[in-house]
Amino acid sequence: MMTLIFDVDGTLAETERYGHRVAFNRAFAEAGLNWFWSESLYGELLEISGGKERIRYYMTHYLPDAISPEETLIQDLHSAKNRYYRQVLGEGGIPLRPGVKRLITEAYEAGIPCAIATTSALENTVALLETHLGTTAYFRAIAAGDVVADKKPAPDIYHYVLQQLNVMAADALVFEDSQPGLTAATQAGLKTVVTVNDYTAHQDFSNAILVISDLGEPNQPFTIYSDQNSLDQTYFNLDLAQRLLQFH
């Protein structure tokens, strides 16, 4: 049976620009730090997977005169960021991307297993899903945060999800938005659809089987950027997912 596996940040919703970045800046201000991550700077920092890892990288590479990264400070900032992220989410500042709710609902009603594979913290992931879907029951497995030691672009989290679901890689289709995510999925032997955003549009997605603007809606067609199969489709549905798996 076909299985759909979704990344979260940037794939289900524009969480990076409107959620995590805003929350990081609120956490910095609360801690009395004069750090500010602009949209352009945050785009550079997104090359690093994981929030704690991102703070550590910023301190090491952008603040040469700062104190050496202390794990306690990093953990405290990250915890505050997560708290502010959920605040931003509650304020309605992080909508789902086009087609996401429709596709997940269609899969659930058809008995198609869905799963989550994300470096985002579990509590943030659950908050996003419950806010927009009302429940996490749409997903047979939710792999998030530090559930594996090595984060994307390492394939570990996808191996973990496949094991949890007892699914073969050939029967699963992944939805990602970034090159690190695509690399993680393809190294796990998974076929991957990429829905780009402003932060990732410049990245190399040559290994994706389909690169589109978003999942689209019947009255809101997606834009196709790269299509290995010359598909005649204007929005993503279960039939398209099945055809993509059969083509490869």
XYZ file of C-alpha atoms in Angstrom:
248
model
C 0.000 0.000 0.000
C 1.157 3.522 -0.773
C 2.403 5.644 2.133
C 2.856 9.429 2.212
C 5.575 10.975 4.387
C 5.614 14.711 5.041
C 8.288 17.087 6.224
C 6.824 19.924 8.309
C 8.729 23.228 8.258
C 8.282 24.884 4.877
C 6.374 21.875 3.518
C 3.125 21.766 5.476
C 3.283 25.460 6.344
C 5.550 28.499 5.980
C 6.745 27.934 9.516
C 10.283 29.178 8.998
C 9.652 32.747 7.857
C 6.493 33.453 9.852
C 6.967 31.137 12.815
C 10.435 30.019 13.865
C 12.278 33.176 12.751
C 9.845 35.425 14.612
C 10.016 33.160 17.660
C 13.822 33.122 17.668
C 13.908 36.921 17.675
C 11.421 37.100 20.546
C 13.547 34.620 22.507
C 16.698 36.666 21.881
C 14.967 39.843 23.081
C 13.661 38.100 26.186
C 17.213 36.992 27.017
C 18.498 40.560 26.636
C 20.530 39.746 23.524
C 20.829 42.261 20.698
C 20.669 39.516 18.083
C 18.175 39.810 15.238
C 17.679 37.306 12.453
C 16.425 39.107 9.352
C 14.648 37.176 6.613
C 17.807 37.114 4.479
C 20.072 36.034 7.342
C 17.614 33.357 8.380
C 17.644 32.047 4.834
C 21.388 31.476 5.196
C 20.984 29.847 8.601
C 18.439 27.408 7.203
C 21.333 25.567 5.595
C 21.809 24.177 9.118
C 19.163 21.672 10.209
C 17.820 21.904 13.745
C 17.111 24.910 15.956
C 19.784 24.290 18.581
C 22.296 23.551 15.853
C 21.333 26.804 14.132
C 21.965 28.870 17.274
C 25.317 27.175 17.794
C 26.324 27.814 14.168
C 25.272 31.476 14.414
C 27.342 32.048 17.547
C 30.378 30.368 16.030
C 30.286 31.870 12.539
C 28.500 35.220 12.869
C 29.654 36.361 16.321
C 33.428 35.834 16.315
C 33.888 37.963 19.449
C 31.053 36.334 21.372
C 31.496 33.880 24.177
C 31.927 30.291 23.141
C 28.590 28.561 22.630
C 27.352 27.298 25.980
C 24.949 24.388 25.864
C 22.869 25.778 28.728
C 22.348 29.087 26.908
C 21.563 27.316 23.654
C 19.037 25.048 25.352
C 17.401 27.953 27.190
C 17.106 30.011 24.002
C 15.692 27.058 22.108
C 13.127 26.343 24.820
C 12.037 29.997 24.803
C 11.858 29.929 21.020
C 9.548 26.912 21.120
C 7.292 28.684 23.610
C 7.102 31.772 21.387
C 6.552 29.605 18.301
C 3.411 28.156 19.838
C 2.359 31.694 20.739
C 2.734 32.823 17.112
C 0.830 29.730 15.998
C -1.984 30.540 18.406
C -2.123 34.061 16.991
C -2.958 32.593 13.580
C 0.322 33.631 12.025
C 1.234 30.298 10.407
C -1.326 29.031 7.848
C -0.996 25.723 6.023
C 0.272 25.818 2.443
C -2.201 25.280 -0.423
C -3.437 21.708 -0.841
C -1.929 20.334 2.358
C -5.106 19.842 4.381
C -6.988 18.506 1.364
C -4.375 15.875 0.478
C -3.898 14.675 4.061
C -7.664 14.430 4.554
C -8.108 12.543 1.278
C -5.367 10.093 2.242
C -6.862 9.489 5.681
C -10.341 8.882 4.280
C -8.905 6.469 1.695
C -6.972 4.514 4.332
C -3.611 5.645 2.950
C -1.031 5.775 5.775
C 0.610 9.145 6.375
C 3.615 9.991 8.528
C 5.698 12.963 9.630
C 9.503 13.188 9.370
C 10.868 16.486 10.672
C 13.749 17.999 12.598
C 11.262 20.330 14.289
C 10.556 19.717 17.979
C 7.757 17.255 18.696
C 5.714 19.759 20.712
C 5.865 22.304 17.870
C 4.862 19.686 15.323
C 1.925 18.493 17.404
C 0.808 22.090 18.008
C 0.789 22.834 14.267
C -1.147 19.665 13.419
C -3.709 20.124 16.177
C -4.199 23.797 15.313
C -4.927 23.168 11.643
C -6.200 19.573 11.534
C -7.730 19.306 14.986
C -5.856 16.097 15.763
C -2.685 14.120 15.071
C -4.731 11.014 14.231
C -4.191 11.535 10.507
C -0.630 10.255 10.951
C 0.408 6.682 11.754
C 3.852 7.878 12.874
C 5.304 11.233 13.903
C 9.110 11.317 13.898
C 10.269 14.694 15.170
C 13.085 16.532 16.895
C 15.833 14.439 18.417
C 14.221 11.050 17.784
C 17.357 10.200 15.769
C 20.900 11.350 16.479
C 21.793 12.631 13.002
C 19.406 15.141 11.457
C 18.759 15.859 7.787
C 20.531 15.660 5.352
C 21.348 12.344 7.040
C 18.702 9.759 6.059
C 18.235 8.455 9.613
C 14.810 9.950 10.262
C 13.403 8.411 7.087
C 14.858 5.016 7.945
C 13.195 5.411 11.338
C 9.774 6.191 9.838
C 9.953 3.283 7.405
C 10.807 0.979 10.280
C 7.994 2.333 12.451
C 5.448 1.776 9.682
C 7.004 -1.461 8.414
C 6.934 -0.011 4.903
C 9.297 -0.550 1.987
C 10.922 2.568 0.538
C 9.548 1.697 -2.908
C 5.990 2.095 -1.595
C 6.436 5.515 0.013
C 6.351 9.036 -1.400
C 7.977 11.929 0.455
C 7.079 15.631 0.428
C 9.948 18.022 1.172
C 10.789 21.665 0.569
C 14.592 21.846 0.848
C 17.783 20.311 -0.476
C 18.812 18.839 2.921
C 15.399 17.208 3.181
C 15.559 15.911 -0.382
C 19.030 14.496 0.245
C 17.851 12.744 3.402
C 14.897 11.178 1.613
C 16.729 10.089 -1.524
C 19.584 8.591 0.495
C 16.937 6.480 2.198
C 15.816 5.310 -1.242
C 12.622 7.369 -1.234
C 10.966 9.103 -4.164
C 10.464 12.755 -3.338
C 8.199 15.607 -4.393
C 9.498 19.084 -3.576
C 7.230 22.069 -2.950
C 9.582 25.039 -3.030
C 9.357 28.293 -1.100
C 11.227 31.596 -1.203
C 13.985 30.267 1.042
C 14.652 27.150 -1.039
C 13.804 28.099 -4.642
C 17.500 28.489 -5.533
C 18.511 25.025 -4.316
C 19.352 21.981 -6.431
C 16.364 19.645 -6.681
C 17.551 17.573 -9.626
C 16.992 14.348 -7.665
C 13.312 15.093 -7.043
C 10.741 13.356 -9.217
C 8.579 16.484 -9.215
C 9.273 20.102 -8.209
C 6.222 22.335 -7.821
C 5.212 25.617 -6.204
C 2.804 23.927 -3.772
C 0.278 21.073 -3.767
C -2.356 23.248 -5.411
C -6.135 23.101 -5.285
C -8.741 22.317 -7.972
C -9.308 26.069 -8.337
C -5.717 27.066 -7.543
C -3.279 25.251 -9.862
C 0.328 24.710 -8.887
C 3.299 25.787 -10.980
C 5.548 22.995 -12.239
C 9.287 23.758 -12.110
C 10.663 20.305 -12.896
C 8.793 17.201 -13.955
C 10.554 13.956 -14.865
C 7.357 12.421 -16.219
C 5.642 15.205 -18.227
C 2.496 14.949 -16.129
C -0.687 16.715 -17.177
C -1.929 17.778 -13.756
C -2.861 21.076 -12.104
C -3.049 20.021 -8.440
C -1.708 17.162 -6.353
C -4.026 14.299 -5.435
C -3.796 10.606 -4.527
C -4.004 9.535 -8.157
C -0.937 11.621 -8.987
C 0.917 10.209 -5.986
C 0.193 6.658 -7.154
C 1.304 7.427 -10.702
C 4.580 8.933 -9.493
C 5.364 5.781 -7.533
C 4.546 3.589 -10.534
C 6.722 5.607 -12.904
C 9.892 4.872 -10.925
